[in-house]
Every structure is written in C-alpha cells, then in structure tokens.
PDB file of C-alpha atoms in Angstrom:
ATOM      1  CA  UNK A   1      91.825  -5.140  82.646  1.00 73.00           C
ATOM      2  CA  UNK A   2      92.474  -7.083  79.680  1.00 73.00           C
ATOM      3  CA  UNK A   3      96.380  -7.003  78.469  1.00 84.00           C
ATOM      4  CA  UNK A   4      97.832  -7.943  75.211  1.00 90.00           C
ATOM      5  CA  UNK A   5     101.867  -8.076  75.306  1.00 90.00           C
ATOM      6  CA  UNK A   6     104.184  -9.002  72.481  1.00 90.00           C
ATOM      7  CA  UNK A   7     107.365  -9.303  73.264  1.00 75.00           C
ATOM      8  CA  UNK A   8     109.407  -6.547  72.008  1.00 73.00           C
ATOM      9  CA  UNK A   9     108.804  -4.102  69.141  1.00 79.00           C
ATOM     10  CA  UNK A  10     111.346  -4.668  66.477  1.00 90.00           C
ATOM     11  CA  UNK A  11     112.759  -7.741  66.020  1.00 93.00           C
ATOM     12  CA  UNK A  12     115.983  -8.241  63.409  1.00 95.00           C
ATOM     13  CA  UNK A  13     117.667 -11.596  61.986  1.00 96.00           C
ATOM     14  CA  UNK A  14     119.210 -13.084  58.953  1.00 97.00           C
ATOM     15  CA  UNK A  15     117.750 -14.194  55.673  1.00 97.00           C
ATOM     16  CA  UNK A  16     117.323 -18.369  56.078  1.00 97.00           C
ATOM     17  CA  UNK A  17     116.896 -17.899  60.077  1.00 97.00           C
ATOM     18  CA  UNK A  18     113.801 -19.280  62.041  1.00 98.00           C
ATOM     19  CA  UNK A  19     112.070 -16.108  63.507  1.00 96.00           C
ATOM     20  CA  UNK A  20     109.873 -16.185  66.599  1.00 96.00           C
ATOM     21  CA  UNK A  21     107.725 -13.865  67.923  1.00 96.00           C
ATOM     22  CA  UNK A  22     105.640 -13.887  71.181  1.00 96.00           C
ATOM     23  CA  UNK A  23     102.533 -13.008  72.603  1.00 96.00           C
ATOM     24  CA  UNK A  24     101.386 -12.687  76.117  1.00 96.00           C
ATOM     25  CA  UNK A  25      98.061 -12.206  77.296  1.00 94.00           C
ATOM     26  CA  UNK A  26      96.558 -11.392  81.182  1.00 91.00           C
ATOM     27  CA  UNK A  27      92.988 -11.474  83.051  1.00 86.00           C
ATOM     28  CA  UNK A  28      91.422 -13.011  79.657  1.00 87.00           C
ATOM     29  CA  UNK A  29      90.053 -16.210  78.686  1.00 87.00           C
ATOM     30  CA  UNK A  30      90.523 -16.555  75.066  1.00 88.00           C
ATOM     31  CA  UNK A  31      88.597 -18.876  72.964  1.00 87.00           C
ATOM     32  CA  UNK A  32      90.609 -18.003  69.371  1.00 90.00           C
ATOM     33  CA  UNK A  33      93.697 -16.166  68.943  1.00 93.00           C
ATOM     34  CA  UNK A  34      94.725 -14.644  65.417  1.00 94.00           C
ATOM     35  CA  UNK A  35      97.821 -12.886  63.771  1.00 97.00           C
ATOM     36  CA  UNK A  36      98.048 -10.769  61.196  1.00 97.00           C
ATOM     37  CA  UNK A  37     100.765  -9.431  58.747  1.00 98.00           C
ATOM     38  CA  UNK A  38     100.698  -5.502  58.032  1.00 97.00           C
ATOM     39  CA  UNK A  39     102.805  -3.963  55.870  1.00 96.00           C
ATOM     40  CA  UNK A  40     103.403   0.070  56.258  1.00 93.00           C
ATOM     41  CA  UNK A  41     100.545   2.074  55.658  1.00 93.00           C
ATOM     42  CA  UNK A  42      98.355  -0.749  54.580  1.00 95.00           C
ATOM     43  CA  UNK A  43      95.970  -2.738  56.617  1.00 96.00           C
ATOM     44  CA  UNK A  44      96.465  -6.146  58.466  1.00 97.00           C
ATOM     45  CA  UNK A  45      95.895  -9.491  56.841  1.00 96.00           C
ATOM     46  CA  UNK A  46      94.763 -12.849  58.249  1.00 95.00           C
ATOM     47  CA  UNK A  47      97.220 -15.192  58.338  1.00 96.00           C
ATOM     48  CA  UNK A  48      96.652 -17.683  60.877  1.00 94.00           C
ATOM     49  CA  UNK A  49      94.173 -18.763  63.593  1.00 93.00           C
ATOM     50  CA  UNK A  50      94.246 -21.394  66.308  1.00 94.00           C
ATOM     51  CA  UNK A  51      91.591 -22.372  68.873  1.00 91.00           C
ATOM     52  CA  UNK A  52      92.195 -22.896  72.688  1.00 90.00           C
ATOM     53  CA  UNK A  53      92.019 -26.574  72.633  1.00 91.00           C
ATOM     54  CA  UNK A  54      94.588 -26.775  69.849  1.00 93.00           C
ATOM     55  CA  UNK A  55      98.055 -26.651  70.556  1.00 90.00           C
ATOM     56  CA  UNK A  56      99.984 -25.776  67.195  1.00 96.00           C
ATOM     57  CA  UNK A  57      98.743 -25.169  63.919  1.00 95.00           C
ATOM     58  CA  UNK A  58     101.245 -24.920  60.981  1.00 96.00           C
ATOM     59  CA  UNK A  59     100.297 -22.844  57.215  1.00 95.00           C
ATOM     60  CA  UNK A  60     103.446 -23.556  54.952  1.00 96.00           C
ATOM     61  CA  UNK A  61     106.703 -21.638  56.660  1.00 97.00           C
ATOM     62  CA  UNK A  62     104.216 -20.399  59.662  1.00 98.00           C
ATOM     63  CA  UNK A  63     103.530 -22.004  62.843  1.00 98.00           C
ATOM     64  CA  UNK A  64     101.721 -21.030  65.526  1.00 98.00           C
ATOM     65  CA  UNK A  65     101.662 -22.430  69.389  1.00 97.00           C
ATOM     66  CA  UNK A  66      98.774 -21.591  72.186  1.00 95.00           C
ATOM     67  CA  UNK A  67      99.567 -22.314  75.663  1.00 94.00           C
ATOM     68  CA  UNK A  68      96.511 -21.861  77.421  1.00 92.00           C
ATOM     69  CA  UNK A  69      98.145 -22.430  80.865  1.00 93.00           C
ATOM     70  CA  UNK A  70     101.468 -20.276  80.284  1.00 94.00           C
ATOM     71  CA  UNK A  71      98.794 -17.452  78.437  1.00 94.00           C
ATOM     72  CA  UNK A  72     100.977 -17.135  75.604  1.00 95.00           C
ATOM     73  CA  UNK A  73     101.162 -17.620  71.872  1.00 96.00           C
ATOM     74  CA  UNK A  74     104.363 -18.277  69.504  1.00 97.00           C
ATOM     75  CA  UNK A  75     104.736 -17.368  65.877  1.00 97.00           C
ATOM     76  CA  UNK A  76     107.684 -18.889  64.206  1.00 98.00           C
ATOM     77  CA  UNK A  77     108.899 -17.707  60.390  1.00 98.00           C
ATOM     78  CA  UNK A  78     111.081 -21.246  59.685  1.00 98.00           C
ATOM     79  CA  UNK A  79     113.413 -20.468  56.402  1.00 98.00           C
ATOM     80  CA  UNK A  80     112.720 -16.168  56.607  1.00 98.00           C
ATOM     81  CA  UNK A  81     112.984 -14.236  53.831  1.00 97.00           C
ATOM     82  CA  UNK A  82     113.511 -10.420  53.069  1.00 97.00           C
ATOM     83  CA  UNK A  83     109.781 -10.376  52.367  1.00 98.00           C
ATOM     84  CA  UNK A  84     108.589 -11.647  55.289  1.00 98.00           C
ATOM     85  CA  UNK A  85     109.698  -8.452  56.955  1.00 98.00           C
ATOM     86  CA  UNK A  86     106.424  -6.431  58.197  1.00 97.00           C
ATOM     87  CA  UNK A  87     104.940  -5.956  61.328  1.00 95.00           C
ATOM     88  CA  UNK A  88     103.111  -8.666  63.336  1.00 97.00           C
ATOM     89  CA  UNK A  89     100.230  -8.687  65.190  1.00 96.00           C
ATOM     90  CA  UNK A  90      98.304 -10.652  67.539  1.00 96.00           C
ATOM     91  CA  UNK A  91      94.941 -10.780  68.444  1.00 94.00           C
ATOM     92  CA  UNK A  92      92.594 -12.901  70.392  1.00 91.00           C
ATOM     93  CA  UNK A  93      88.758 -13.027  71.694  1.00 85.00           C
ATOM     94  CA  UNK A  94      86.275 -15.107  73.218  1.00 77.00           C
ATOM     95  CA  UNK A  95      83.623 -16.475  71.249  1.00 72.00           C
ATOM     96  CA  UNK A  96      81.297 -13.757  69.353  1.00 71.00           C
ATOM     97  CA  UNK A  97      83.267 -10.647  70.595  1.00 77.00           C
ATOM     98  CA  UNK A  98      85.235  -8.592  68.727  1.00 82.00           C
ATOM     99  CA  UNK A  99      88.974  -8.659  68.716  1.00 88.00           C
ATOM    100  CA  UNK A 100      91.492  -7.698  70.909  1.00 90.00           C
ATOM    101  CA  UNK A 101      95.163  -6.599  69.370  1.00 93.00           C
ATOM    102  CA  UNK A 102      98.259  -6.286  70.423  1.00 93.00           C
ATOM    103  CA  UNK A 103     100.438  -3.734  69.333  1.00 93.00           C
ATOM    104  CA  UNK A 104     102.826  -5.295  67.278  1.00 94.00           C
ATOM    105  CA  UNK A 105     106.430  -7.022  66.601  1.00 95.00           C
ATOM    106  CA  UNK A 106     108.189  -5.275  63.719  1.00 95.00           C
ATOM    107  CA  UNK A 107     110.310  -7.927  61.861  1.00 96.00           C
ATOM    108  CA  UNK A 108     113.344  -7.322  59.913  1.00 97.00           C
ATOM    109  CA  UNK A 109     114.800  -9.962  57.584  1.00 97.00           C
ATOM    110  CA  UNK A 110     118.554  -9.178  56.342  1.00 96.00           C
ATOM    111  CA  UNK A 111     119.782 -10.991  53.543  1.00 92.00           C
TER     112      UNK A 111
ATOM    113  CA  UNK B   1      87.541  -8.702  42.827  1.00 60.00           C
ATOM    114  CA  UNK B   2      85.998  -9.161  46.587  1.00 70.00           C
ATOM    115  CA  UNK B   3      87.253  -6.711  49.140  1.00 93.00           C
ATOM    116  CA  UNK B   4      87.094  -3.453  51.367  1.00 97.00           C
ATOM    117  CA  UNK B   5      87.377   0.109  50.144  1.00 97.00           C
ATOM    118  CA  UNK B   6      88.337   2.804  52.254  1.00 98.00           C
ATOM    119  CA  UNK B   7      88.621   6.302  50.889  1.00 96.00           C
ATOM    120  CA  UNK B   8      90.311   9.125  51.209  1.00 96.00           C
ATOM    121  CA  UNK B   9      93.942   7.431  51.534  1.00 96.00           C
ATOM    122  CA  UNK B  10      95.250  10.504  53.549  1.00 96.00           C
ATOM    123  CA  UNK B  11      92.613  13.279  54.676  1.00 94.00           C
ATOM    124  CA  UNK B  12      93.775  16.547  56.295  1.00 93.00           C
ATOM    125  CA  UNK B  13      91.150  18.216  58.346  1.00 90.00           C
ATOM    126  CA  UNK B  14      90.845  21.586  60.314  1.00 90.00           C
ATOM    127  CA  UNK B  15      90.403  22.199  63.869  1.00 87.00           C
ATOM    128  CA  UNK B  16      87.011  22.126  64.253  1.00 87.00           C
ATOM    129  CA  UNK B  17      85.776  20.550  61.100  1.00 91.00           C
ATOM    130  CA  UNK B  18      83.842  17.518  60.674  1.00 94.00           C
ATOM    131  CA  UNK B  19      85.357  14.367  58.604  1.00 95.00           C
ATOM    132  CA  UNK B  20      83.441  11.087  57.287  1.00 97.00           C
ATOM    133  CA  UNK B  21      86.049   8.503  55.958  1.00 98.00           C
ATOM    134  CA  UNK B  22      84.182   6.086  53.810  1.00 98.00           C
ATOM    135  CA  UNK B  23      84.163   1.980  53.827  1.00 98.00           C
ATOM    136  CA  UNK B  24      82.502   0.376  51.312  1.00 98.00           C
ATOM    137  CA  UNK B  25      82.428  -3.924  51.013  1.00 97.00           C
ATOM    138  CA  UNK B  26      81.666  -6.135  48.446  1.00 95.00           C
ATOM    139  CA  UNK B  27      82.057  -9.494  50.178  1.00 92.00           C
ATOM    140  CA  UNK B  28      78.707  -9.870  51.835  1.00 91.00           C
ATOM    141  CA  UNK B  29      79.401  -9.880  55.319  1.00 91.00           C
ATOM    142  CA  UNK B  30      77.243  -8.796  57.749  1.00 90.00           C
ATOM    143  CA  UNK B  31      79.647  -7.092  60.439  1.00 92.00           C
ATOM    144  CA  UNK B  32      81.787  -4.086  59.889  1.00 95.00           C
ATOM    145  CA  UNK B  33      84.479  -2.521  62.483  1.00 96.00           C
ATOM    146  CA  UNK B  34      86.023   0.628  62.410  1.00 97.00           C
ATOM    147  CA  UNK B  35      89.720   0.348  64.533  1.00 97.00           C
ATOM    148  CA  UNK B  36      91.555   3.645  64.666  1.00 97.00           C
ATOM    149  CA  UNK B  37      95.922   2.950  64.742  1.00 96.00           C
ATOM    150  CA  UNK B  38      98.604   4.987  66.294  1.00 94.00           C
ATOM    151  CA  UNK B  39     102.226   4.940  66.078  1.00 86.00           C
ATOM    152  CA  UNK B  40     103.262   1.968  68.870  1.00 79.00           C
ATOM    153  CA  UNK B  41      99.752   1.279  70.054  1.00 83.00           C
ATOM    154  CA  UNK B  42      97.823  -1.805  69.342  1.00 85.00           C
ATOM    155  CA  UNK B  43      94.495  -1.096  67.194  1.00 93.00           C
ATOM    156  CA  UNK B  44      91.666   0.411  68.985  1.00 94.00           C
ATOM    157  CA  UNK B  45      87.895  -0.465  68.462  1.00 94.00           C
ATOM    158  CA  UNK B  46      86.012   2.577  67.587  1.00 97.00           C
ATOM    159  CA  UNK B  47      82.949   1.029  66.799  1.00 97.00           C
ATOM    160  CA  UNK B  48      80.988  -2.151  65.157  1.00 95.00           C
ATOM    161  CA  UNK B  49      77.938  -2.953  64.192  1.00 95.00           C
ATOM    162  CA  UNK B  50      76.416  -6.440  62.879  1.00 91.00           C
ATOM    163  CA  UNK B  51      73.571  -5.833  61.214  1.00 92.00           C
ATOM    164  CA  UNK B  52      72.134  -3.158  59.095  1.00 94.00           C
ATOM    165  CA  UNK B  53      70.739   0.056  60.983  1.00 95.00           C
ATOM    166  CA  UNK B  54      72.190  -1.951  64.561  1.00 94.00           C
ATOM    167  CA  UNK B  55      75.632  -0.569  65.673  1.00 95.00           C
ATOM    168  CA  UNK B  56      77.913  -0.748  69.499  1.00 95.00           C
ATOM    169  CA  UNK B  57      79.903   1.434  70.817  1.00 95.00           C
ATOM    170  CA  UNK B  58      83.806   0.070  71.253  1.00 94.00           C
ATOM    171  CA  UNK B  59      86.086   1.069  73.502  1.00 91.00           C
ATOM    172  CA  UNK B  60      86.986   4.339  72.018  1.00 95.00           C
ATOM    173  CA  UNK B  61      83.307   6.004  70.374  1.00 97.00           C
ATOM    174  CA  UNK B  62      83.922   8.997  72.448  1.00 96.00           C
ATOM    175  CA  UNK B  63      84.074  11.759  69.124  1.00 96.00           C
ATOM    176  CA  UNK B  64      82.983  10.069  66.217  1.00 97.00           C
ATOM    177  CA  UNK B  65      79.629   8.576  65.067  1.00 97.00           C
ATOM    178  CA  UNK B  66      78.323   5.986  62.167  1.00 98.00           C
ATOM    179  CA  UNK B  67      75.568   4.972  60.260  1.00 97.00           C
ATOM    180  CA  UNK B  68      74.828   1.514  58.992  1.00 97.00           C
ATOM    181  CA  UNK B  69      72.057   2.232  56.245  1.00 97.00           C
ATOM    182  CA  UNK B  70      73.101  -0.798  54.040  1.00 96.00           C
ATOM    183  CA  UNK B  71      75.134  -4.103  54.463  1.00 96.00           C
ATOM    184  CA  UNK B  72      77.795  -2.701  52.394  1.00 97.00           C
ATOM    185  CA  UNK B  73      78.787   0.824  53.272  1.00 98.00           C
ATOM    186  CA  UNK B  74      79.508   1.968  57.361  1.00 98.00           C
ATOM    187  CA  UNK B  75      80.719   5.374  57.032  1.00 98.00           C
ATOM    188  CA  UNK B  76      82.948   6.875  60.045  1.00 98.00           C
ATOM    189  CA  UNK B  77      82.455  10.644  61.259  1.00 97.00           C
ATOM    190  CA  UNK B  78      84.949  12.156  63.154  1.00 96.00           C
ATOM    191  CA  UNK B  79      83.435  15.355  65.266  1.00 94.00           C
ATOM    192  CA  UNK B  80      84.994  18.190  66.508  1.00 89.00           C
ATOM    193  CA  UNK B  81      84.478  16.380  69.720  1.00 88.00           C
ATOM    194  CA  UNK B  82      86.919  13.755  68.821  1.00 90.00           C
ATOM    195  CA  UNK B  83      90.610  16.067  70.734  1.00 88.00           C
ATOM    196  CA  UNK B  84      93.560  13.659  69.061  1.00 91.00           C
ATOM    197  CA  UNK B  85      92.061  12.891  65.995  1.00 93.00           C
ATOM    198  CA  UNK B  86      95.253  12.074  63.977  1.00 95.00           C
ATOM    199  CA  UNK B  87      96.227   8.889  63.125  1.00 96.00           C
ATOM    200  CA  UNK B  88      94.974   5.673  60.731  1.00 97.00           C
ATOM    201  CA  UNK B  89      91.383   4.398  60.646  1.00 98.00           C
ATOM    202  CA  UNK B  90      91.364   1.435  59.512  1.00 98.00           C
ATOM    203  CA  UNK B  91      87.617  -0.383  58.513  1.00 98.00           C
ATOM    204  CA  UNK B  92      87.272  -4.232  58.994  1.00 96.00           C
ATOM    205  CA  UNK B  93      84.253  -6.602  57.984  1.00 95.00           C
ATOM    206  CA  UNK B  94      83.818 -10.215  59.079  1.00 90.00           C
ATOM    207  CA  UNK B  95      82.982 -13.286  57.297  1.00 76.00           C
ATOM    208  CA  UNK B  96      81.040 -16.345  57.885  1.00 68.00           C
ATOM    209  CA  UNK B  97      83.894 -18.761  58.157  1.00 64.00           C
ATOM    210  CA  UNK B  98      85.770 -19.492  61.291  1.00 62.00           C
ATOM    211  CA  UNK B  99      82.237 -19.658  63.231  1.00 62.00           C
ATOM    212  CA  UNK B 100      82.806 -17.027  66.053  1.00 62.00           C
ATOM    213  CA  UNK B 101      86.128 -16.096  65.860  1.00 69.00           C
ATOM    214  CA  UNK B 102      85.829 -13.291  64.380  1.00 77.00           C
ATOM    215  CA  UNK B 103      88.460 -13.588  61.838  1.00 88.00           C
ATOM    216  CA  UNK B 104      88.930  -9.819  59.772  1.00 93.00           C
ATOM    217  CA  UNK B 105      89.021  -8.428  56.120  1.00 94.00           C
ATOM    218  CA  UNK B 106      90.668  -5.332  56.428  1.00 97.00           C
ATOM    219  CA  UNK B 107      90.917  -2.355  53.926  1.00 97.00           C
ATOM    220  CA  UNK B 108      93.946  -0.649  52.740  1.00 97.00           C
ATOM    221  CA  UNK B 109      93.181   2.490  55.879  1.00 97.00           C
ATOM    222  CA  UNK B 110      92.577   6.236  55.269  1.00 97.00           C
ATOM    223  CA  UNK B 111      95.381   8.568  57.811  1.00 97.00           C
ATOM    224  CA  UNK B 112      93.553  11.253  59.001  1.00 96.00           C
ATOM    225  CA  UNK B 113      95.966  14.551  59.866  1.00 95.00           C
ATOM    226  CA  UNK B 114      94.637  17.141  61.799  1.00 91.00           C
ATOM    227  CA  UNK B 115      96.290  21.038  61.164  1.00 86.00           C
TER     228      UNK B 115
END
C-alpha cells in the first residue's frame, strides 16, 4: 500500500539554524508533492508545491527538493525563527486525486 | 474576506447520538474534502465530492455521511455507526490554480469529543 514517512516527529534547533525536514514515500508514483504548516488546533496551510520533473523550488526562507529516484522530499527553514515552530506536513498525489499526508514533523525553534 | 468556515470549534456528543459539523466556503471552488486528524496520525480522507449533489467515498466513510446540496456548504454527519469518533475534522476545498494538484484551503477544524 501507499506509505508516507517523515522522518521523525519532533524536531528541535536554535533560533538562526537551517532546519530540514524529510519525507519519504513507497509503492507511489507522485505527480505533485505539497507541505503544509499547521499550527495547534488550527488547520494546515499551503505553503509550497513542487512537480516531479522539478528538482527544487525555493519561496523566501523555504526550499523544497523532490528526488523522484531516492522517493523523497526535503524541506529546509534557512535563517529559523521562534515562529516558524509548528508542525509540518507533507503530502503528495498523482494528477486529479486527492491528497495523501503524512503525519507530521513537529518543529521547535529555541531562541 | 475569502475562506472556509467550520463550526462548532469543539462539539461533545453522546454515545449514540448523531453529530453534523458544518463547512461553509466562500471562495468558489468546486471540490470540498472532509479529513478527520488524530493525535500522531497523518490526516485521513473521510470523504470528497467535486461537484454539487456528486460525492466519493475516501478511505475512511465507514460511519459518517454528507450532502452536497450547494457549491458552498458540505455538511459532515457522524452516526452512531462511526465506534472512535473523537478527534479533529478538518474540511478542505480546492481551487482552480495549480491545475491537478490538488493544492488545499483548509478551515480552522471543529474537535469532536465523544462522552
């Protein structure tokens, strides 16, 4: 079956500190994969999406990587700050289907 | 202001009883999810539908049911059917951008207790 992993589930580093988050995927073929920011007890928001023939796409202090061939996505934070702590998600599908997401990397940003 | 509205914020609910959680959408979009959310699991597709009075199964229907009488309301029902009914439902619609990638509006989630 289909299998979303991301790497751990909490994830804690300093204020100014690049963070990076994985995702893994297994027996899919994605044609998009997404992440999303949620904060507690709110829903997610969009933040980034990249297709499989891109490589990286970049949004201000985000980046994202798709390896097609390794099945994995990165999510670096370059510069974090105390408010980007929240919990990540990823989430990926083929063309017209609805989403698949993982369950989540909860980041923690000390200053 | 454009967005999703989910209400009520926290519901408690009876063994037993019947519960609709409302989502109501003012952006337009034709396709509206309901994902359910519990603690360390990934969201779970309840179900979808596209189009007015059209709506799938997801992976998880088994216990609740919707309607999809106009493009911007998709109420949720969770039976008496549904056995673990706690946790957060959260309601998602899609826009027309990002052609078939299904990128999400989410609302703000209504947690659902059961006593």
């Amino acid at each position: 079956s289909q299998k979303i992993e991301q790497n751990s589930e909490a994830l804690n580093i300093q204020e100014g500190k690049t963070a990076t988050l994985t995702c893994n995927y297994t027996n899919y073929s994605p044609a998009y994969l997404q992440w999303y920011r949620q904060d507690p007890g709110r829903g997610p928001v969009f933040l980034l999406l990249i297709r499989e023939n891109e490589k990286e796409k970049r949004k201000e202090r985000l980046k994202v990587t798709f390896d097609t061939t390794l099945k994995q996505s990165l999510f670096h934070i370059t510069a974090s700050q105390p408010a980007d702590s929240a919990t990540y998600l990823c989430a990926l599908n083929q063309a017209g289907t609805a989403l698949i997401f993982g369950k989540g990397t909860t980041l923690s940003v000390s200053s | 202001d454009g967005g999703i509205t989910q209400s009520p914020k926290y519901l408690f609910r009876k063994e037993g009883q019947n519960v609709t959680l409302s989502c109501e959408q003012n952006l337009n979009h034709d396709a509206m999810y309901w994902y359910r959310q519990d603690p360390g699991q990934g969201l779970r597709l309840i179900y979808y539908s596209q189009i007015v009075n059209d709506f799938q199964k997801g992976d998880i229907a088994e216990g609740y049911s919707v309607s999809r009488e106009k493009k911007e309301s998709f109420p949720l029902t969770v039976t008496s059917a549904q056995k673990n009914p706690t946790a957060f439902y959260l309601c998602a619609s899609r826009g027309t951008g990002f052609s078939g990638a299904n990128v999400l509006t989410f609302g703000a989630g209504s947690r659902l207790t059961v006593l």
